Amino acid sequence: MLELIDVSFAVSGEEGTKEIVKNVSLTVEDGFVALTGPNGGGKSTLAKLIAGIYTPTSGKILLDGLDITDMSVTERARAGVSYAFQQPVRFKGITVRDLINLAAGKNLSVAEACAYLSEVGLCARDYINREVNASLSGGELKRIEIATVLARGTKFTVFDEPEAGIDLWSFGNLINVFEKMHEKQKGTILIISHQERILNIADKIVVIAGGQLEKIGTRDEILPELLGAAGGTCRTLLDKIS
């Protein structure tokens, strides 16, 4: 379980201090949670605060009662937090197999490493020994990153718009991966997304707008409101939230 207690994050610039996240208090229990809201509303910033990429200006973050507020990314990873970037990082000189082994924290057999690649729709023999560099497309990198998250098997996983760049792989397969991951790991999967199909499989939906917690509830409570009585799209309605 993750708890955010009055978490805020501000940045200073030439025009003064700007609050990106404002006094967010939120409890995320085990399950599949979708974090959504209008563009620029603070979703990705909140995810980075959870992962330790950013440090809150004020407030606390607890993971299963442990205060992780001031922990580094590495310390949070050891505590059981995984984070998948919207734009995956490239690693020149590191092979896909190396990356999966690092994620798993041990040397996997070729068959074990290949199994993770197969789960995300990649032909393992074509990728296992390739470098994680510019020769890979954005969609390939995204799927490899998801494979490393599967290999880690952490209790709290954050995906920042995982559908981005999934052009050659069916969106339905992406949904299946998340469903299987949730079933296997019995932890928490937090996904930032505007996609109705992702929101539709979430146990709980959290809406962030203007850096603040706007709405929170079950899928049945929140999704109909997001879709709108007139049949509008999620993205259209979310862009109207202020």
PDB file of C-alpha atoms in Angstrom:
ATOM      1  CA  MET A   1       0.000   0.000   0.000  1.00  0.00           C
ATOM      2  CA  LEU A   2       1.216   3.485  -0.908  1.00  0.00           C
ATOM      3  CA  GLU A   3       0.232   6.577   1.029  1.00  0.00           C
ATOM      4  CA  LEU A   4       0.765  10.175  -0.055  1.00  0.00           C
ATOM      5  CA  ILE A   5       0.230  12.643   2.777  1.00  0.00           C
ATOM      6  CA  ASP A   6      -0.130  16.321   1.790  1.00  0.00           C
ATOM      7  CA  VAL A   7       2.459  15.902  -0.979  1.00  0.00           C
ATOM      8  CA  SER A   8       3.443  19.057  -2.866  1.00  0.00           C
ATOM      9  CA  PHE A   9       6.082  19.792  -5.478  1.00  0.00           C
ATOM     10  CA  ALA A  10       7.151  23.234  -6.695  1.00  0.00           C
ATOM     11  CA  VAL A  11       9.820  24.509  -9.062  1.00  0.00           C
ATOM     12  CA  SER A  12      11.499  27.912  -9.065  1.00  0.00           C
ATOM     13  CA  GLY A  13      12.285  29.906 -12.174  1.00  0.00           C
ATOM     14  CA  GLU A  14      12.644  33.414 -13.517  1.00  0.00           C
ATOM     15  CA  GLU A  15       8.919  33.980 -13.099  1.00  0.00           C
ATOM     16  CA  GLY A  16       8.928  32.810  -9.500  1.00  0.00           C
ATOM     17  CA  THR A  17       7.798  29.580  -7.878  1.00  0.00           C
ATOM     18  CA  LYS A  18       5.270  27.356  -9.609  1.00  0.00           C
ATOM     19  CA  GLU A  19       3.377  24.618  -7.793  1.00  0.00           C
ATOM     20  CA  ILE A  20       3.046  21.497  -9.964  1.00  0.00           C
ATOM     21  CA  VAL A  21       1.519  19.193  -7.331  1.00  0.00           C
ATOM     22  CA  LYS A  22      -0.522  20.725  -4.526  1.00  0.00           C
ATOM     23  CA  ASN A  23      -1.193  19.012  -1.194  1.00  0.00           C
ATOM     24  CA  VAL A  24      -2.176  15.632  -2.615  1.00  0.00           C
ATOM     25  CA  SER A  25      -3.271  13.059  -0.042  1.00  0.00           C
ATOM     26  CA  LEU A  26      -3.967   9.648  -1.511  1.00  0.00           C
ATOM     27  CA  THR A  27      -3.979   6.013  -0.429  1.00  0.00           C
ATOM     28  CA  VAL A  28      -3.294   3.439  -3.161  1.00  0.00           C
ATOM     29  CA  GLU A  29      -4.087  -0.077  -2.035  1.00  0.00           C
ATOM     30  CA  ASP A  30      -3.138  -3.298  -3.786  1.00  0.00           C
ATOM     31  CA  GLY A  31      -4.781  -3.626  -7.163  1.00  0.00           C
ATOM     32  CA  PHE A  32      -4.904  -2.033 -10.594  1.00  0.00           C
ATOM     33  CA  VAL A  33      -5.086   1.775 -10.374  1.00  0.00           C
ATOM     34  CA  ALA A  34      -5.371   4.192 -13.302  1.00  0.00           C
ATOM     35  CA  LEU A  35      -4.148   7.767 -12.868  1.00  0.00           C
ATOM     36  CA  THR A  36      -5.702  10.105 -15.409  1.00  0.00           C
ATOM     37  CA  GLY A  37      -6.486  13.771 -15.988  1.00  0.00           C
ATOM     38  CA  PRO A  38      -5.880  16.608 -18.454  1.00  0.00           C
ATOM     39  CA  ASN A  39      -2.497  17.207 -20.042  1.00  0.00           C
ATOM     40  CA  GLY A  40      -0.275  19.298 -17.785  1.00  0.00           C
ATOM     41  CA  GLY A  41      -2.347  18.404 -14.748  1.00  0.00           C
ATOM     42  CA  GLY A  42       0.540  16.907 -12.764  1.00  0.00           C
ATOM     43  CA  LYS A  43       0.117  13.172 -13.472  1.00  0.00           C
ATOM     44  CA  SER A  44       3.668  12.420 -14.631  1.00  0.00           C
ATOM     45  CA  THR A  45       5.129  14.656 -11.921  1.00  0.00           C
ATOM     46  CA  LEU A  46       3.198  12.741  -9.271  1.00  0.00           C
ATOM     47  CA  ALA A  47       4.459   9.450 -10.721  1.00  0.00           C
ATOM     48  CA  LYS A  48       8.050  10.719 -10.611  1.00  0.00           C
ATOM     49  CA  LEU A  49       7.565  11.766  -6.991  1.00  0.00           C
ATOM     50  CA  ILE A  50       6.461   8.213  -6.192  1.00  0.00           C
ATOM     51  CA  ALA A  51       9.441   6.737  -8.046  1.00  0.00           C
ATOM     52  CA  GLY A  52      11.953   9.090  -6.385  1.00  0.00           C
ATOM     53  CA  ILE A  53      12.978  10.909  -9.561  1.00  0.00           C
ATOM     54  CA  TYR A  54      11.678  14.066  -7.885  1.00  0.00           C
ATOM     55  CA  THR A  55      11.635  14.817  -4.150  1.00  0.00           C
ATOM     56  CA  PRO A  56       8.515  16.430  -2.679  1.00  0.00           C
ATOM     57  CA  THR A  57       8.752  20.047  -1.584  1.00  0.00           C
ATOM     58  CA  SER A  58       6.601  19.037   1.363  1.00  0.00           C
ATOM     59  CA  GLY A  59       4.585  16.078   2.590  1.00  0.00           C
ATOM     60  CA  LYS A  60       5.357  12.380   3.024  1.00  0.00           C
ATOM     61  CA  ILE A  61       5.253   9.210   0.929  1.00  0.00           C
ATOM     62  CA  LEU A  62       4.879   5.855   2.700  1.00  0.00           C
ATOM     63  CA  LEU A  63       5.200   2.379   1.183  1.00  0.00           C
ATOM     64  CA  ASP A  64       3.638  -0.277   3.420  1.00  0.00           C
ATOM     65  CA  GLY A  65       4.232   2.086   6.361  1.00  0.00           C
ATOM     66  CA  LEU A  66       7.888   2.759   5.446  1.00  0.00           C
ATOM     67  CA  ASP A  67       8.735   6.445   4.930  1.00  0.00           C
ATOM     68  CA  ILE A  68      10.352   6.598   1.463  1.00  0.00           C
ATOM     69  CA  THR A  69      10.031  10.388   1.046  1.00  0.00           C
ATOM     70  CA  ASP A  70      13.755  11.101   1.060  1.00  0.00           C
ATOM     71  CA  MET A  71      14.903   7.807  -0.467  1.00  0.00           C
ATOM     72  CA  SER A  72      16.787   7.845  -3.767  1.00  0.00           C
ATOM     73  CA  VAL A  73      15.523   6.071  -6.891  1.00  0.00           C
ATOM     74  CA  THR A  74      17.847   3.150  -6.109  1.00  0.00           C
ATOM     75  CA  GLU A  75      16.676   2.894  -2.507  1.00  0.00           C
ATOM     76  CA  ARG A  76      13.045   2.951  -3.587  1.00  0.00           C
ATOM     77  CA  ALA A  77      13.723   0.286  -6.180  1.00  0.00           C
ATOM     78  CA  ARG A  78      15.174  -1.908  -3.439  1.00  0.00           C
ATOM     79  CA  ALA A  79      12.097  -1.190  -1.324  1.00  0.00           C
ATOM     80  CA  GLY A  80       9.909  -2.526  -4.134  1.00  0.00           C
ATOM     81  CA  VAL A  81       9.049   0.351  -6.493  1.00  0.00           C
ATOM     82  CA  SER A  82       9.413   0.042 -10.290  1.00  0.00           C
ATOM     83  CA  TYR A  83       8.964   2.866 -12.801  1.00  0.00           C
ATOM     84  CA  ALA A  84       8.524   2.589 -16.570  1.00  0.00           C
ATOM     85  CA  PHE A  85       9.212   5.805 -18.484  1.00  0.00           C
ATOM     86  CA  GLN A  86       6.944   7.224 -21.163  1.00  0.00           C
ATOM     87  CA  GLN A  87      10.054   7.354 -23.364  1.00  0.00           C
ATOM     88  CA  PRO A  88      12.311   4.386 -22.458  1.00  0.00           C
ATOM     89  CA  VAL A  89      16.040   4.963 -21.968  1.00  0.00           C
ATOM     90  CA  ARG A  90      18.586   3.540 -24.444  1.00  0.00           C
ATOM     91  CA  PHE A  91      21.738   1.813 -23.163  1.00  0.00           C
ATOM     92  CA  LYS A  92      24.614   1.569 -25.615  1.00  0.00           C
ATOM     93  CA  GLY A  93      26.750  -1.526 -25.029  1.00  0.00           C
ATOM     94  CA  ILE A  94      24.123  -3.353 -22.951  1.00  0.00           C
ATOM     95  CA  THR A  95      22.205  -6.216 -24.515  1.00  0.00           C
ATOM     96  CA  VAL A  96      18.558  -6.996 -23.948  1.00  0.00           C
ATOM     97  CA  ARG A  97      19.583 -10.115 -21.999  1.00  0.00           C
ATOM     98  CA  ASP A  98      21.905  -8.007 -19.785  1.00  0.00           C
ATOM     99  CA  LEU A  99      19.056  -5.603 -19.052  1.00  0.00           C
ATOM    100  CA  ILE A 100      16.621  -8.358 -18.126  1.00  0.00           C
ATOM    101  CA  ASN A 101      19.231  -9.981 -15.857  1.00  0.00           C
ATOM    102  CA  LEU A 102      19.851  -6.629 -14.134  1.00  0.00           C
ATOM    103  CA  ALA A 103      16.123  -6.178 -13.629  1.00  0.00           C
ATOM    104  CA  ALA A 104      15.720  -9.680 -12.211  1.00  0.00           C
ATOM    105  CA  GLY A 105      18.740  -9.232  -9.937  1.00  0.00           C
ATOM    106  CA  LYS A 106      20.256 -12.519 -11.051  1.00  0.00           C
ATOM    107  CA  ASN A 107      21.570 -14.345 -14.089  1.00  0.00           C
ATOM    108  CA  LEU A 108      18.605 -15.908 -15.813  1.00  0.00           C
ATOM    109  CA  SER A 109      18.851 -18.754 -18.252  1.00  0.00           C
ATOM    110  CA  VAL A 110      18.307 -17.880 -21.908  1.00  0.00           C
ATOM    111  CA  ALA A 111      14.931 -19.630 -21.736  1.00  0.00           C
ATOM    112  CA  GLU A 112      13.885 -17.590 -18.672  1.00  0.00           C
ATOM    113  CA  ALA A 113      14.938 -14.285 -20.236  1.00  0.00           C
ATOM    114  CA  CYS A 114      13.249 -15.192 -23.511  1.00  0.00           C
ATOM    115  CA  ALA A 115      10.006 -15.969 -21.683  1.00  0.00           C
ATOM    116  CA  TYR A 116       9.740 -12.341 -20.554  1.00  0.00           C
ATOM    117  CA  LEU A 117      10.268 -11.108 -24.117  1.00  0.00           C
ATOM    118  CA  SER A 118       7.650 -13.504 -25.418  1.00  0.00           C
ATOM    119  CA  GLU A 119       5.157 -12.154 -22.883  1.00  0.00           C
ATOM    120  CA  VAL A 120       5.412  -8.701 -24.460  1.00  0.00           C
ATOM    121  CA  GLY A 121       5.072  -9.955 -28.014  1.00  0.00           C
ATOM    122  CA  LEU A 122       8.715 -10.022 -29.129  1.00  0.00           C
ATOM    123  CA  CYS A 123      10.355 -12.939 -30.917  1.00  0.00           C
ATOM    124  CA  ALA A 124      12.981 -13.727 -28.289  1.00  0.00           C
ATOM    125  CA  ARG A 125      15.662 -15.123 -30.606  1.00  0.00           C
ATOM    126  CA  ASP A 126      15.630 -11.868 -32.606  1.00  0.00           C
ATOM    127  CA  TYR A 127      16.130  -9.631 -29.563  1.00  0.00           C
ATOM    128  CA  ILE A 128      17.882 -11.450 -26.715  1.00  0.00           C
ATOM    129  CA  ASN A 129      21.410 -10.490 -27.849  1.00  0.00           C
ATOM    130  CA  ARG A 130      20.668  -7.095 -29.393  1.00  0.00           C
ATOM    131  CA  GLU A 131      22.015  -3.901 -27.859  1.00  0.00           C
ATOM    132  CA  VAL A 132      19.473  -1.572 -26.261  1.00  0.00           C
ATOM    133  CA  ASN A 133      20.470   1.306 -28.513  1.00  0.00           C
ATOM    134  CA  ALA A 134      19.288   3.491 -31.387  1.00  0.00           C
ATOM    135  CA  SER A 135      18.780   0.485 -33.656  1.00  0.00           C
ATOM    136  CA  LEU A 136      15.596  -0.326 -31.740  1.00  0.00           C
ATOM    137  CA  SER A 137      12.346   1.495 -32.460  1.00  0.00           C
ATOM    138  CA  GLY A 138      10.375   3.298 -29.780  1.00  0.00           C
ATOM    139  CA  GLY A 139       7.792   0.511 -29.743  1.00  0.00           C
ATOM    140  CA  GLU A 140      10.467  -2.173 -29.370  1.00  0.00           C
ATOM    141  CA  LEU A 141      12.107  -0.278 -26.515  1.00  0.00           C
ATOM    142  CA  LYS A 142       8.754   0.130 -24.792  1.00  0.00           C
ATOM    143  CA  ARG A 143       8.080  -3.600 -24.909  1.00  0.00           C
ATOM    144  CA  ILE A 144      11.604  -4.441 -23.703  1.00  0.00           C
ATOM    145  CA  GLU A 145      11.134  -2.022 -20.792  1.00  0.00           C
ATOM    146  CA  ILE A 146       7.852  -3.728 -19.868  1.00  0.00           C
ATOM    147  CA  ALA A 147       9.671  -7.092 -20.016  1.00  0.00           C
ATOM    148  CA  THR A 148      12.253  -5.788 -17.506  1.00  0.00           C
ATOM    149  CA  VAL A 149       9.465  -4.632 -15.192  1.00  0.00           C
ATOM    150  CA  LEU A 150       7.949  -8.119 -15.382  1.00  0.00           C
ATOM    151  CA  ALA A 151      11.372  -9.582 -14.527  1.00  0.00           C
ATOM    152  CA  ARG A 152      11.660  -7.322 -11.462  1.00  0.00           C
ATOM    153  CA  GLY A 153       8.345  -8.460 -10.031  1.00  0.00           C
ATOM    154  CA  THR A 154       8.065  -5.562  -7.571  1.00  0.00           C
ATOM    155  CA  LYS A 155       5.099  -4.885  -5.303  1.00  0.00           C
ATOM    156  CA  PHE A 156       4.462  -1.370  -6.660  1.00  0.00           C
ATOM    157  CA  THR A 157       4.857  -0.604 -10.363  1.00  0.00           C
ATOM    158  CA  VAL A 158       4.280   2.711 -12.134  1.00  0.00           C
ATOM    159  CA  PHE A 159       3.752   2.905 -15.914  1.00  0.00           C
ATOM    160  CA  ASP A 160       3.778   6.364 -17.505  1.00  0.00           C
ATOM    161  CA  GLU A 161       1.486   6.185 -20.575  1.00  0.00           C
ATOM    162  CA  PRO A 162       2.634   2.694 -21.611  1.00  0.00           C
ATOM    163  CA  GLU A 163       0.546   2.794 -24.782  1.00  0.00           C
ATOM    164  CA  ALA A 164       2.839   5.477 -26.260  1.00  0.00           C
ATOM    165  CA  GLY A 165       4.895   4.035 -29.121  1.00  0.00           C
ATOM    166  CA  ILE A 166       3.050   0.706 -29.219  1.00  0.00           C
ATOM    167  CA  ASP A 167       2.424   0.934 -32.936  1.00  0.00           C
ATOM    168  CA  LEU A 168       3.396  -2.491 -34.241  1.00  0.00           C
ATOM    169  CA  TRP A 169       1.954  -4.465 -31.368  1.00  0.00           C
ATOM    170  CA  SER A 170      -1.757  -4.719 -30.744  1.00  0.00           C
ATOM    171  CA  PHE A 171      -3.146  -2.664 -27.902  1.00  0.00           C
ATOM    172  CA  GLY A 172      -5.128  -5.716 -26.809  1.00  0.00           C
ATOM    173  CA  ASN A 173      -1.890  -7.589 -26.087  1.00  0.00           C
ATOM    174  CA  LEU A 174      -0.718  -4.700 -23.893  1.00  0.00           C
ATOM    175  CA  ILE A 175      -3.919  -4.974 -21.869  1.00  0.00           C
ATOM    176  CA  ASN A 176      -3.390  -8.745 -21.540  1.00  0.00           C
ATOM    177  CA  VAL A 177       0.137  -8.205 -20.193  1.00  0.00           C
ATOM    178  CA  PHE A 178      -1.140  -5.885 -17.466  1.00  0.00           C
ATOM    179  CA  GLU A 179      -3.914  -8.281 -16.524  1.00  0.00           C
ATOM    180  CA  LYS A 180      -1.466 -11.219 -16.269  1.00  0.00           C
ATOM    181  CA  MET A 181       1.042  -9.090 -14.352  1.00  0.00           C
ATOM    182  CA  HIS A 182      -1.625  -8.071 -11.857  1.00  0.00           C
ATOM    183  CA  GLU A 183      -2.724 -11.680 -11.450  1.00  0.00           C
ATOM    184  CA  LYS A 184       0.842 -12.964 -10.881  1.00  0.00           C
ATOM    185  CA  GLN A 185       2.351 -10.279  -8.672  1.00  0.00           C
ATOM    186  CA  LYS A 186      -0.604  -9.493  -6.406  1.00  0.00           C
ATOM    187  CA  GLY A 187       0.809  -6.022  -5.796  1.00  0.00           C
ATOM    188  CA  THR A 188      -0.138  -2.601  -7.138  1.00  0.00           C
ATOM    189  CA  ILE A 189       0.043  -1.442 -10.750  1.00  0.00           C
ATOM    190  CA  LEU A 190      -0.390   2.310 -11.220  1.00  0.00           C
ATOM    191  CA  ILE A 191      -0.849   3.322 -14.854  1.00  0.00           C
ATOM    192  CA  ILE A 192      -0.968   6.884 -16.157  1.00  0.00           C
ATOM    193  CA  SER A 193      -3.268   6.865 -19.169  1.00  0.00           C
ATOM    194  CA  HIS A 194      -6.066   8.575 -21.076  1.00  0.00           C
ATOM    195  CA  GLN A 195      -7.038   5.355 -22.820  1.00  0.00           C
ATOM    196  CA  GLU A 196     -10.559   4.159 -22.095  1.00  0.00           C
ATOM    197  CA  ARG A 197      -9.561   0.489 -22.503  1.00  0.00           C
ATOM    198  CA  ILE A 198      -6.974   0.854 -19.740  1.00  0.00           C
ATOM    199  CA  LEU A 199      -9.340   2.807 -17.507  1.00  0.00           C
ATOM    200  CA  ASN A 200     -11.934   0.108 -18.106  1.00  0.00           C
ATOM    201  CA  ILE A 201      -9.832  -2.623 -16.439  1.00  0.00           C
ATOM    202  CA  ALA A 202      -8.749  -0.543 -13.445  1.00  0.00           C
ATOM    203  CA  ASP A 203     -10.026  -1.368  -9.968  1.00  0.00           C
ATOM    204  CA  LYS A 204      -9.770   2.290  -9.041  1.00  0.00           C
ATOM    205  CA  ILE A 205      -9.450   5.509 -11.057  1.00  0.00           C
ATOM    206  CA  VAL A 206      -7.690   8.620  -9.744  1.00  0.00           C
ATOM    207  CA  VAL A 207      -8.182  11.940 -11.547  1.00  0.00           C
ATOM    208  CA  ILE A 208      -5.550  14.660 -11.128  1.00  0.00           C
ATOM    209  CA  ALA A 209      -6.165  18.177 -12.476  1.00  0.00           C
ATOM    210  CA  GLY A 210      -4.331  21.415 -11.835  1.00  0.00           C
ATOM    211  CA  GLY A 211      -1.895  19.532  -9.599  1.00  0.00           C
ATOM    212  CA  GLN A 212      -4.664  18.507  -7.221  1.00  0.00           C
ATOM    213  CA  LEU A 213      -6.672  15.394  -6.525  1.00  0.00           C
ATOM    214  CA  GLU A 214      -9.915  15.936  -8.428  1.00  0.00           C
ATOM    215  CA  LYS A 215     -11.736  12.609  -8.109  1.00  0.00           C
ATOM    216  CA  ILE A 216     -11.099   9.085  -6.855  1.00  0.00           C
ATOM    217  CA  GLY A 217     -13.284   6.029  -6.903  1.00  0.00           C
ATOM    218  CA  THR A 218     -13.994   2.672  -8.457  1.00  0.00           C
ATOM    219  CA  ARG A 219     -14.167   2.198 -12.209  1.00  0.00           C
ATOM    220  CA  ASP A 220     -17.967   2.034 -12.036  1.00  0.00           C
ATOM    221  CA  GLU A 221     -18.103   5.282 -10.088  1.00  0.00           C
ATOM    222  CA  ILE A 222     -15.649   7.361 -12.129  1.00  0.00           C
ATOM    223  CA  LEU A 223     -15.579   6.061 -15.710  1.00  0.00           C
ATOM    224  CA  PRO A 224     -19.200   6.878 -16.656  1.00  0.00           C
ATOM    225  CA  GLU A 225     -18.640  10.438 -15.512  1.00  0.00           C
ATOM    226  CA  LEU A 226     -15.430  10.705 -17.529  1.00  0.00           C
ATOM    227  CA  LEU A 227     -17.135   9.363 -20.630  1.00  0.00           C
ATOM    228  CA  GLY A 228     -19.971  11.825 -20.159  1.00  0.00           C
ATOM    229  CA  ALA A 229     -23.690  11.432 -20.495  1.00  0.00           C
ATOM    230  CA  ALA A 230     -23.512  12.669 -24.096  1.00  0.00           C
ATOM    231  CA  GLY A 231     -21.100   9.961 -25.099  1.00  0.00           C
ATOM    232  CA  GLY A 232     -17.953  12.079 -25.314  1.00  0.00           C
ATOM    233  CA  THR A 233     -14.470  10.584 -25.185  1.00  0.00           C
ATOM    234  CA  CYS A 234     -12.370  10.356 -22.036  1.00  0.00           C
ATOM    235  CA  ARG A 235      -9.760  12.699 -23.474  1.00  0.00           C
ATOM    236  CA  THR A 236     -12.353  15.316 -24.445  1.00  0.00           C
ATOM    237  CA  LEU A 237     -13.880  15.376 -20.989  1.00  0.00           C
ATOM    238  CA  LEU A 238     -10.567  15.282 -19.171  1.00  0.00           C
ATOM    239  CA  ASP A 239      -9.328  18.284 -21.110  1.00  0.00           C
ATOM    240  CA  LYS A 240     -12.328  20.205 -19.743  1.00  0.00           C
ATOM    241  CA  ILE A 241     -11.588  19.417 -16.090  1.00  0.00           C
ATOM    242  CA  SER A 242     -10.184  22.412 -14.236  1.00  0.00           C
TER     243      SER A 242
END
